[in-house]
Protein backbone atom coordinates (compact mmCIF):
# COMPACT_ATOMS: atom_id res chain seq x y z
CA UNK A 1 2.94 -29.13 20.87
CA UNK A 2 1.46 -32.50 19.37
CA UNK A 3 3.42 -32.33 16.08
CA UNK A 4 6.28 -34.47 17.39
CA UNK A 5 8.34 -33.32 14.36
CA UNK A 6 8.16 -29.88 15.78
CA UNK A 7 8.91 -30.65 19.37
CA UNK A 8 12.07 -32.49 17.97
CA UNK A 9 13.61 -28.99 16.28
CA UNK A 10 12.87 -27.86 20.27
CA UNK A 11 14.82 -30.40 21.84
CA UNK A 12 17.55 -28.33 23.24
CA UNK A 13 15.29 -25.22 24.14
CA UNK A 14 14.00 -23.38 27.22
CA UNK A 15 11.14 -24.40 28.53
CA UNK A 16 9.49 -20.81 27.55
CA UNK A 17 10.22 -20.91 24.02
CA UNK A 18 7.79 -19.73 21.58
CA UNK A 19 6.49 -22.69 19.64
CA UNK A 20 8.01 -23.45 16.26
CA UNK A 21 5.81 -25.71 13.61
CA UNK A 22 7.44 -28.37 11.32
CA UNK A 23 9.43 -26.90 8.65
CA UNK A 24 8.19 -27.30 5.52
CA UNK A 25 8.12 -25.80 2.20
CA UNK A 26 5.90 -23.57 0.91
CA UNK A 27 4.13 -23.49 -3.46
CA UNK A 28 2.18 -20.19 -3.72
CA UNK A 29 0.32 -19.80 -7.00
CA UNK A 30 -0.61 -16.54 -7.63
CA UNK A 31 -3.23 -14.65 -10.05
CA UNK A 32 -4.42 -11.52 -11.13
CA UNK A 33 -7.52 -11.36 -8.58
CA UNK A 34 -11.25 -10.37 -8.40
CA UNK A 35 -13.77 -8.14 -6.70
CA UNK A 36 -15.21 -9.55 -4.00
CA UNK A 37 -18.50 -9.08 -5.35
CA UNK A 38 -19.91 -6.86 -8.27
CA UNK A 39 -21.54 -3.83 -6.29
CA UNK A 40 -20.50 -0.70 -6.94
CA UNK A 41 -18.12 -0.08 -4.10
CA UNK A 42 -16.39 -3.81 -4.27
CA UNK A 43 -15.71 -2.96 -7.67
CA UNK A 44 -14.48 0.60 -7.00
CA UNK A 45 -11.98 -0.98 -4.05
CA UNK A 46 -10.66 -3.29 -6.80
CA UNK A 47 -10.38 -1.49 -10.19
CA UNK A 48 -8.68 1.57 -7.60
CA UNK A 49 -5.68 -1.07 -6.47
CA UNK A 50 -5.99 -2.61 -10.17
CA UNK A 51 -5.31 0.64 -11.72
CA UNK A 52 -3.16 3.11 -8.84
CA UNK A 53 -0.55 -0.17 -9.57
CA UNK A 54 2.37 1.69 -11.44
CA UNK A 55 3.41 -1.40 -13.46
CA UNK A 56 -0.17 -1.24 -15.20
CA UNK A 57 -0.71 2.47 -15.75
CA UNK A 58 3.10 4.21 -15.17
CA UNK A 59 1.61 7.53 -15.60
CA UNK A 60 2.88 10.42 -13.10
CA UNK A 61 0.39 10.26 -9.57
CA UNK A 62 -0.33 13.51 -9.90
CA UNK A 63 -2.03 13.78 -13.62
CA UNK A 64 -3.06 9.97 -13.30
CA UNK A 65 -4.82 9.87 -9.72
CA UNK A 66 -7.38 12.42 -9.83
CA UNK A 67 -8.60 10.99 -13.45
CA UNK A 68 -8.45 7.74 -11.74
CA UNK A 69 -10.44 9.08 -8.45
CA UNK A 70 -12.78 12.00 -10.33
CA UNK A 71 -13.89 10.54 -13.06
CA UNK A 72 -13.05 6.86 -14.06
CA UNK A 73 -13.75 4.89 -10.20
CA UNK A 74 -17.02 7.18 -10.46
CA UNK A 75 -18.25 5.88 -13.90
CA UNK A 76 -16.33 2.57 -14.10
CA UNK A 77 -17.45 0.50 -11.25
CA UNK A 78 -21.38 0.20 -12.72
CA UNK A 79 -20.63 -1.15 -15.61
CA UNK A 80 -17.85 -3.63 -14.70
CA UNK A 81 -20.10 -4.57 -12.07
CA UNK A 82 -22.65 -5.30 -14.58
CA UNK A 83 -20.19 -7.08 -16.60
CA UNK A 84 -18.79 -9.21 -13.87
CA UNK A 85 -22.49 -10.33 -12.62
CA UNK A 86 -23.22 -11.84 -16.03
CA UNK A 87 -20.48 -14.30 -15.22
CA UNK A 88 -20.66 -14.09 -11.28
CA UNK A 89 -20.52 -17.66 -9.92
CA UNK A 90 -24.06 -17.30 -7.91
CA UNK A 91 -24.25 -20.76 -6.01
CA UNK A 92 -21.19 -19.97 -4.23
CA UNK A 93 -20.76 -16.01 -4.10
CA UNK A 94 -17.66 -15.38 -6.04
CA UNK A 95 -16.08 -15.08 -9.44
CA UNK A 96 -15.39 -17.20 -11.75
CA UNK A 97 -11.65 -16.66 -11.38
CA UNK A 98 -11.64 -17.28 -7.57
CA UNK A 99 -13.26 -20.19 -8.05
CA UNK A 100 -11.37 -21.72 -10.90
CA UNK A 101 -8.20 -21.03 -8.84
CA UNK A 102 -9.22 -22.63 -5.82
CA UNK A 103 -9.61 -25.31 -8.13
CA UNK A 104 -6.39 -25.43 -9.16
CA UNK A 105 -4.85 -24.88 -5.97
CA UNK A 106 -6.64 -28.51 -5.01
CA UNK A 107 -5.50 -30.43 -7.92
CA UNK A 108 -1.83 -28.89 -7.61
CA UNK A 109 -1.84 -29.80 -3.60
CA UNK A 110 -3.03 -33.43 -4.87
CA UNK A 111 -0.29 -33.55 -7.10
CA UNK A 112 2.60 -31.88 -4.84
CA UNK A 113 1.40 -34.48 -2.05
CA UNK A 114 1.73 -37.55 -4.26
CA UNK A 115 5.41 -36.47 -4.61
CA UNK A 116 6.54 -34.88 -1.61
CA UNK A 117 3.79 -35.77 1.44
CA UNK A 118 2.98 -33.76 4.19
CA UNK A 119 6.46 -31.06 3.12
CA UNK A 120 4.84 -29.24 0.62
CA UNK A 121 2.03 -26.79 1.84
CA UNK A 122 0.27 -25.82 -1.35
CA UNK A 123 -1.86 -22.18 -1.33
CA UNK A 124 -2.77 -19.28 -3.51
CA UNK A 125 -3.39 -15.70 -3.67
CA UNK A 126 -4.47 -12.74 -5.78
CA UNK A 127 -2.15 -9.82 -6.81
CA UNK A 128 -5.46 -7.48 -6.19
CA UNK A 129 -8.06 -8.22 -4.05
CA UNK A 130 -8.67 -10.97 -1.69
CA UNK A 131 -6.61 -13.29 -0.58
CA UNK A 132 -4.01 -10.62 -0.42
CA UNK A 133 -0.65 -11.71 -0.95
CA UNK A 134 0.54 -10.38 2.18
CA UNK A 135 -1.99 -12.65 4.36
CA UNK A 136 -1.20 -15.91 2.50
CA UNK A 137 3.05 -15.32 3.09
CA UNK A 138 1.88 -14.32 6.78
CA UNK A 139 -0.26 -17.93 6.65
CA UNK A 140 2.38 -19.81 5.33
CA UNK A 141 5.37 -18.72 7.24
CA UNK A 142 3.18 -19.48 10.41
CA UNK A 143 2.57 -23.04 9.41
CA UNK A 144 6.50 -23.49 9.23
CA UNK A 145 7.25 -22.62 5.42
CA UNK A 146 10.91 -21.61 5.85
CA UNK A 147 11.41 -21.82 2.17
CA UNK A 148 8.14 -20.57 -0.50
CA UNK A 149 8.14 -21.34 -4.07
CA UNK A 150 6.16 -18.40 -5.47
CA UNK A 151 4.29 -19.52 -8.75
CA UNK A 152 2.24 -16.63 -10.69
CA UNK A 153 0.12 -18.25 -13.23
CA UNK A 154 0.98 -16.05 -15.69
CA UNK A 155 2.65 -18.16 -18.72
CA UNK A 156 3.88 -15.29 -20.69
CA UNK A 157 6.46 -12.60 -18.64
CA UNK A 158 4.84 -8.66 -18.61
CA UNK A 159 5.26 -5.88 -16.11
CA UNK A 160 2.04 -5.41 -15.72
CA UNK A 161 1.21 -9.19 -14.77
CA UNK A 162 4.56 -11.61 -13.42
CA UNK A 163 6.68 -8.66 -13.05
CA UNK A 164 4.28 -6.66 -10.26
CA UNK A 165 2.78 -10.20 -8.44
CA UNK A 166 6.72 -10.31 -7.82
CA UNK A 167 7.23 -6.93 -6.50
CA UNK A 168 4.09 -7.90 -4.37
CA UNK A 169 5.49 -11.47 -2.79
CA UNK A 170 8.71 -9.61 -2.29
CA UNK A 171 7.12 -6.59 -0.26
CA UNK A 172 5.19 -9.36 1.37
CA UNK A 173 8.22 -10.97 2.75
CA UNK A 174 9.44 -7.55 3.76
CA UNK A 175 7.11 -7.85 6.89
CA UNK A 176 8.20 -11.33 8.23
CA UNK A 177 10.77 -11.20 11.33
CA UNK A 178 11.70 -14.62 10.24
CA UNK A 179 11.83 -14.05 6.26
CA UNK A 180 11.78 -17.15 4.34
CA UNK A 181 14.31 -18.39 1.30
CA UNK A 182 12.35 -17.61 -1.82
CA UNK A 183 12.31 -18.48 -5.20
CA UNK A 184 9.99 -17.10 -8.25
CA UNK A 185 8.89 -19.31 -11.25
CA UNK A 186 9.67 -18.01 -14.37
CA UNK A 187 7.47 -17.36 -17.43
CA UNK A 188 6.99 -20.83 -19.18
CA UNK A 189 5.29 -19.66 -22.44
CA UNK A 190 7.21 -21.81 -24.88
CA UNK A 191 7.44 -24.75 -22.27
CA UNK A 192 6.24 -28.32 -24.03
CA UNK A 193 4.02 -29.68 -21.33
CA UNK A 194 2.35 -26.13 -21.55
CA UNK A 195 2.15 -26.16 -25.11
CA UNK A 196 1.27 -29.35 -25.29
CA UNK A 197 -1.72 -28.64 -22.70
CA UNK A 198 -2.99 -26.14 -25.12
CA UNK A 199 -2.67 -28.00 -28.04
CA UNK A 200 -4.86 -31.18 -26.20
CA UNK A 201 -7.43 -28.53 -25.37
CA UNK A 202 -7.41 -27.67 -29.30
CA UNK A 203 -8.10 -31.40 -30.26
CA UNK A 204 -10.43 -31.80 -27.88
CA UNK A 205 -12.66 -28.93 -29.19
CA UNK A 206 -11.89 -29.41 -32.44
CA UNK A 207 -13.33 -33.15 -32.43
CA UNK A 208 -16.36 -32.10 -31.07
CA UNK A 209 -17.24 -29.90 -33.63
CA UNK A 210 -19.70 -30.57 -36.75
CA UNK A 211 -17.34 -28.84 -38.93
CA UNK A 212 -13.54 -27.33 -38.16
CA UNK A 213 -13.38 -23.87 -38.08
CA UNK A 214 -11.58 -21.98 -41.12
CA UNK A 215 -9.22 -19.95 -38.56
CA UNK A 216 -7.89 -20.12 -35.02
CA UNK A 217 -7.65 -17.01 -33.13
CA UNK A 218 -5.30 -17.08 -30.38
CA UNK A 219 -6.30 -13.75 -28.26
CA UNK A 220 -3.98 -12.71 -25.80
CA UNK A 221 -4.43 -9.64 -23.13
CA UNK A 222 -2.79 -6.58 -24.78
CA UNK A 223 -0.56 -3.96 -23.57
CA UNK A 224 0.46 -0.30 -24.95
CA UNK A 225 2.96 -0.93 -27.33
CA UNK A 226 4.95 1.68 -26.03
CA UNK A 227 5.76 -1.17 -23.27
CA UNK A 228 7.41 -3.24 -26.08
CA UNK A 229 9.47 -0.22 -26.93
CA UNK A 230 10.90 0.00 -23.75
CA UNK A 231 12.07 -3.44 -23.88
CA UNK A 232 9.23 -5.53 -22.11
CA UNK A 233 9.23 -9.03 -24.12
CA UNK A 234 5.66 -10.02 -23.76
CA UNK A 235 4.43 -9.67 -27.39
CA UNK A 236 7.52 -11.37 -28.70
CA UNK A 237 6.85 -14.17 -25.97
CA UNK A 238 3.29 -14.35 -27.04
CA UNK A 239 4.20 -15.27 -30.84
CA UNK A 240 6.35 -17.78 -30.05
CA UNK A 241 3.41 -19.93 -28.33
CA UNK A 242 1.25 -19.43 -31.22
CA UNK A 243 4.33 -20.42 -33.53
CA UNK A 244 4.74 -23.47 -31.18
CA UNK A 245 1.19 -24.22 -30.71
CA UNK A 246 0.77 -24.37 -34.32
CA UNK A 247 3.65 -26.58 -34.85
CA UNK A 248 2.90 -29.06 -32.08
CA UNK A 249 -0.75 -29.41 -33.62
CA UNK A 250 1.07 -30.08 -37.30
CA UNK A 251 -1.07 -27.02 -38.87
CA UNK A 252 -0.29 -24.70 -41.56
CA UNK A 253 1.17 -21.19 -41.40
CA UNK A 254 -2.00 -19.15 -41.84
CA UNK A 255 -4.13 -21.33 -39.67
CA UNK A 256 -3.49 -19.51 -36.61
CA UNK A 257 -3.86 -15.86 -36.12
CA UNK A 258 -2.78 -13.77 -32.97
CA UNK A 259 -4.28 -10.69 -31.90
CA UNK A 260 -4.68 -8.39 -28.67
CA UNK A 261 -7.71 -7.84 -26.63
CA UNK A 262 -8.81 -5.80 -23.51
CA UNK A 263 -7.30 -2.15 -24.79
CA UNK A 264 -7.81 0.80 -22.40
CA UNK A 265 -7.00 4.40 -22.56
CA UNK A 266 -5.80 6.59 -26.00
CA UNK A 267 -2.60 5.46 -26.38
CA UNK A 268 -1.69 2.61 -29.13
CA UNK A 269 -1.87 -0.51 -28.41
CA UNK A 270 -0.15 -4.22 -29.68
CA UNK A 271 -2.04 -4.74 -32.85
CA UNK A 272 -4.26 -6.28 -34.43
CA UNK A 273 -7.13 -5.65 -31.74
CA UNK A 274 -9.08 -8.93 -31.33
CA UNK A 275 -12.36 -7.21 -31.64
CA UNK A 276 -11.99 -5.61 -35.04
CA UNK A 277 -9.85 -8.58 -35.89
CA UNK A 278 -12.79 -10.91 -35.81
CA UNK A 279 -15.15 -8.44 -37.47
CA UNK A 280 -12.32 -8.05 -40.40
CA UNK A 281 -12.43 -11.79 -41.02
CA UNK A 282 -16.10 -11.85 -41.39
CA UNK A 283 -16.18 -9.48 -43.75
CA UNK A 284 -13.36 -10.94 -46.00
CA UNK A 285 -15.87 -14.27 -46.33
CA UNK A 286 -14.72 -16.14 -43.01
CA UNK A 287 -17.65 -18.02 -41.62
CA UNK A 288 -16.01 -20.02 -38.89
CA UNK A 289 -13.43 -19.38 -36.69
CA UNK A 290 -12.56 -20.52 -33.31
CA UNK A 291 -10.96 -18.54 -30.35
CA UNK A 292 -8.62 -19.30 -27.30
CA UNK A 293 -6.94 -17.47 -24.55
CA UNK A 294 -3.06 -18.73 -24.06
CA UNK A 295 -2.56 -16.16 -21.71
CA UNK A 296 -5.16 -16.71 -19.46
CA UNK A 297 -4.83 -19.40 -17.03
CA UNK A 298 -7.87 -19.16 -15.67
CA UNK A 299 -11.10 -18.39 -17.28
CA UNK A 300 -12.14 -14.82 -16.00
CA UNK A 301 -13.85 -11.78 -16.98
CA UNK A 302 -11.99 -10.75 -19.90
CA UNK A 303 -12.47 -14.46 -21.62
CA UNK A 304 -16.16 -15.18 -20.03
CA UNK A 305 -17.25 -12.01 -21.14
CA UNK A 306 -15.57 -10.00 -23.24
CA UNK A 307 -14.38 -13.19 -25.69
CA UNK A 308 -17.88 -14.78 -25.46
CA UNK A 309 -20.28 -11.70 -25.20
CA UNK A 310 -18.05 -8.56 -26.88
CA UNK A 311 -15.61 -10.05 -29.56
CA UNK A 312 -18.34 -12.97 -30.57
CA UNK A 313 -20.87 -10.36 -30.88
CA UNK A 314 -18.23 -8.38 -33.47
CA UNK A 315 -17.75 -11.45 -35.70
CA UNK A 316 -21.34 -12.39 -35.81
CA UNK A 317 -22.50 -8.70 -36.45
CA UNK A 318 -20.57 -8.81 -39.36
CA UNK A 319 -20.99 -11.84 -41.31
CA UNK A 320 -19.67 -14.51 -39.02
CA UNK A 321 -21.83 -17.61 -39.08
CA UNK A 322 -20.05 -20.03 -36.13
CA UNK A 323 -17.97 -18.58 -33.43
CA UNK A 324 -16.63 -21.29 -30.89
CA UNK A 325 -14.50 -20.24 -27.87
CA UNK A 326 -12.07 -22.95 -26.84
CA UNK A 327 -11.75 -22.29 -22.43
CA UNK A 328 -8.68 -21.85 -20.93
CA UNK A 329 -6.78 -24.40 -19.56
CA UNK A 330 -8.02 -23.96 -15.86
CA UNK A 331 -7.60 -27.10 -13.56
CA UNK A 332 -7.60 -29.29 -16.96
CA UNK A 333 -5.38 -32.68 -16.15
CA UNK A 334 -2.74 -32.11 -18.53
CA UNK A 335 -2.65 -28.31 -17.71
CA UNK A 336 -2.09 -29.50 -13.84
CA UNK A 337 0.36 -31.85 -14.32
CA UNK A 338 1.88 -29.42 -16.18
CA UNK A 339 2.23 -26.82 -13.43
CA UNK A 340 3.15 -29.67 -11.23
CA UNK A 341 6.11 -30.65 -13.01
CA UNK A 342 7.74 -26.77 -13.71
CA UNK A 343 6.97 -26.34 -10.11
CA UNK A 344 8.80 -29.91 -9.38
CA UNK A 345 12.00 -28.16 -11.83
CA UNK A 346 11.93 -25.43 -9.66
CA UNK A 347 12.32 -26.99 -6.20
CA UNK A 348 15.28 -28.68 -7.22
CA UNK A 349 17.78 -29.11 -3.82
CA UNK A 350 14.98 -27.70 -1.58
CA UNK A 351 13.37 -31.11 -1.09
CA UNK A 352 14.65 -34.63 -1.96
C-alpha cells in the first residue's frame, strides 16, 4: 500500500492481511433521483421504484401493484418522458437534477476540505435511480469511511422524502461486513442560515425586477392530507418557513402565500393546490406575482416544468400579466455554506 497512513493502522499485522485504506469519514448527500434518460423504458424503471416505494403510495400491494403495472407504467412513462426532455440537460446527457447535485456535491467537498482536509470524503446519491444508495455506502466504506454522515437534502421532514432516503441508507448499511457508525441529518426547515439563503435568493430577484410583484407564492411539493392526519409534520413544518421567510425579509402578513403542488391520485390533498391557486389570484385582479420552491433543493422536474410551463401557464390563462419564478437554491454560495455548516453541527466529536 502507498498510503503510508494506511500501512501505519497495519503495523502489527500478518503479512497476508487484506489491505485496509485510511480511515476517514464519510458526508453523503442524498436526493430524490432521476431517470436516466427520458425514453419510455428509463422512465418506466424509475416512476416503477418511485411509486412501488410504500412511504409514497402506502396502499395494500395487491390492489396498488397491478394499477401501478397494468395501467399507469403503461400510460405514464410517454408523457413524463416528454415532460422531462423539455428540461433534459442535452450537452451532457442527464437531468437537470443530476446535474445540479453533482454541483453541489463539488462545492460542499470544497467546503468540507477547507475545514477538515483529506478526512472528509464528500459524495452523493439518489433515493431512486442512479447512483443507488447502496453503491455509494459500498464506495465509501471501501475508501475507509468508518463513520458516514448521511445528509438528504430535503429541508422539510416527510415520509415520503427524509423519512424513506433513511430507510434506504439504513438497508444500505445492512449489506456491509464492516458496517460503519452512522448518523442522519435532521430536517432544517426553520434553520437561519437556510432561511436566510432563501430570503438572499428573494432580494436578489426581487432587485432585478422592473416592478415587485404584488404576491409571493411559496409552492411546496404536496402530500395527501390524510398523511397529516396520521401525524406526519410536513405541512406544519412547511408554514413555519414561509412564516420565517417572511419575517427575515421584514414583509407583511399577506405578502406571502403557501400552497401545494404536484397532486396525484383521487384522494385529497394539502390545500390550496398551487395551480388553481395562481389562476384564483388572477382572477381576483392580481397581475404580478412571483413563485419559489422552499422545498426543493435542487431545481428539477416538478419546478423546471411544472412551476414554469403548468402553474405559469394557469396564472397567465387567466388574467395574470407577469409571472417570475425565483430558482431554488441549488449550489447558490450562501445555500452551500449553509449545508456546510449544519453538516459541520452534525459531526460534532467525530472529527476535531
Amino acid at each position: 500500500m502507498t498510503d503510508q497512513a494506511a500501512r501505519g493502522r497495519l503495523a502489527h499485522a500478518p503479512a497476508d492481511h487484506p489491505p485496509v485504506a485510511k480511515a476517514k469519514v464519510g458526508v453523503l448527500i442524498a436526493n430524490l433521483g432521476t431517470p436516466d434518460n427520458y425514453d419510455y423504458w428509463s422512465m418506466r424503471r424509475y416512476l416503477g421504484e418511485f411509486l412501488s416505494d410504500k412511504r409514497v403510495v402506502d396502499l395494500a400491494s395487491w390492489k396498488w401493484q397491478p394499477i401501478l403495472q397494468l395501467i399507469i407504467l403503461t400510460r405514464r412513462p410517454f408523457s413524463s418522458g416528454k415532460n422531462y426532455k423539455s428540461i433534459w440537460n442535452h450537452d451532457k446527457g442527464e437531468s437537470p437534477l443530476l446535474t445540479i447535485t453533482k454541483d453541489q456535491t463539488a462545492a460542499l467537498t470544497e467546503r468540507m476540505q477547507a475545514a477538515y482536509g483529506d478526512q472528509v470524503m464528500v459524495d452523493f446519491c439518489m433515493r431512486y435511480g442512479n447512483p443507488s444508495t447502496e453503491s455509494v455506502v459500498d464506495k465509501m466504506v471501501k475508501a475507509g469511511c468508518e463513520k458516514i454522515l448521511f445528509f438528504p437534502l430535503y429541508p422539510h421532514y416527510a415520509g415520503a422524502t427524509l423519512a424513506t432516503a433513511n430507510d434506504e441508507f439504513f438497508r444500505a448499511l445492512m449489506g456491509q461486513k464492516w458496517q460503519p457508525a452512522a448518523r442522519t441529518v435532521a430536517a432544517y426547515f426553520d434553520d437561519p442560515r437556510y432561511i436566510d439563503a432563501l430570503a438572499q435568493s428573494v432580494e436578489r430577484a426581487y432587485a432585478a425586477l422592473p416592478q415587485r410583484p404584488e404576491v409571493l407564492i411559496a409552492s411546496y411539493h404536496g402530500m395527501p392530507k390524510r398523511y397529516l392526519l396520521e401525524g406526519d409534520p410536513y405541512h406544519c413544518q412547511c408554514l413555519k418557513t414561509t412564516r420565517l421567510l417572511r419575517e427575515r425579509l421584514g414583509w407583511e402578513g399577506d405578502s406571502i402565500h403557501t400552497s401545494f403542488q404536484s397532486v396525484f391520485g383521487r384522494e385529497e390533498w394539502l390545500k390550496p393546490y398551487t395551480v388553481e391557486y395562481v389562476a384564483k389570484l388572477a382572477q381576483s385582479g392580481v397581475k404580478r406575482i412571483a413563485v419559489m420552491a422552499p422545498a426543493f433543493s435542487a431545481d428539477c422536474i416538478e419546478t423546471l416544468e411544472e412551476i414554469q410551463e403548468e402553474i405559469r401557464e394557469a396564472f397567465e390563462h387567466a388574467g395574470g400579466e407577469t409571472f417570475t419564478y425565483i430558482p431554488c437554491l441549488n449550489d447558490d454560495a450562501a445555500h452551500m455554506d449553509a449545508l456546510a455548516a449544519i453538516a459541520q453541527d452534525n459531526l460534532g466529536g467525530w472529527l476535531g
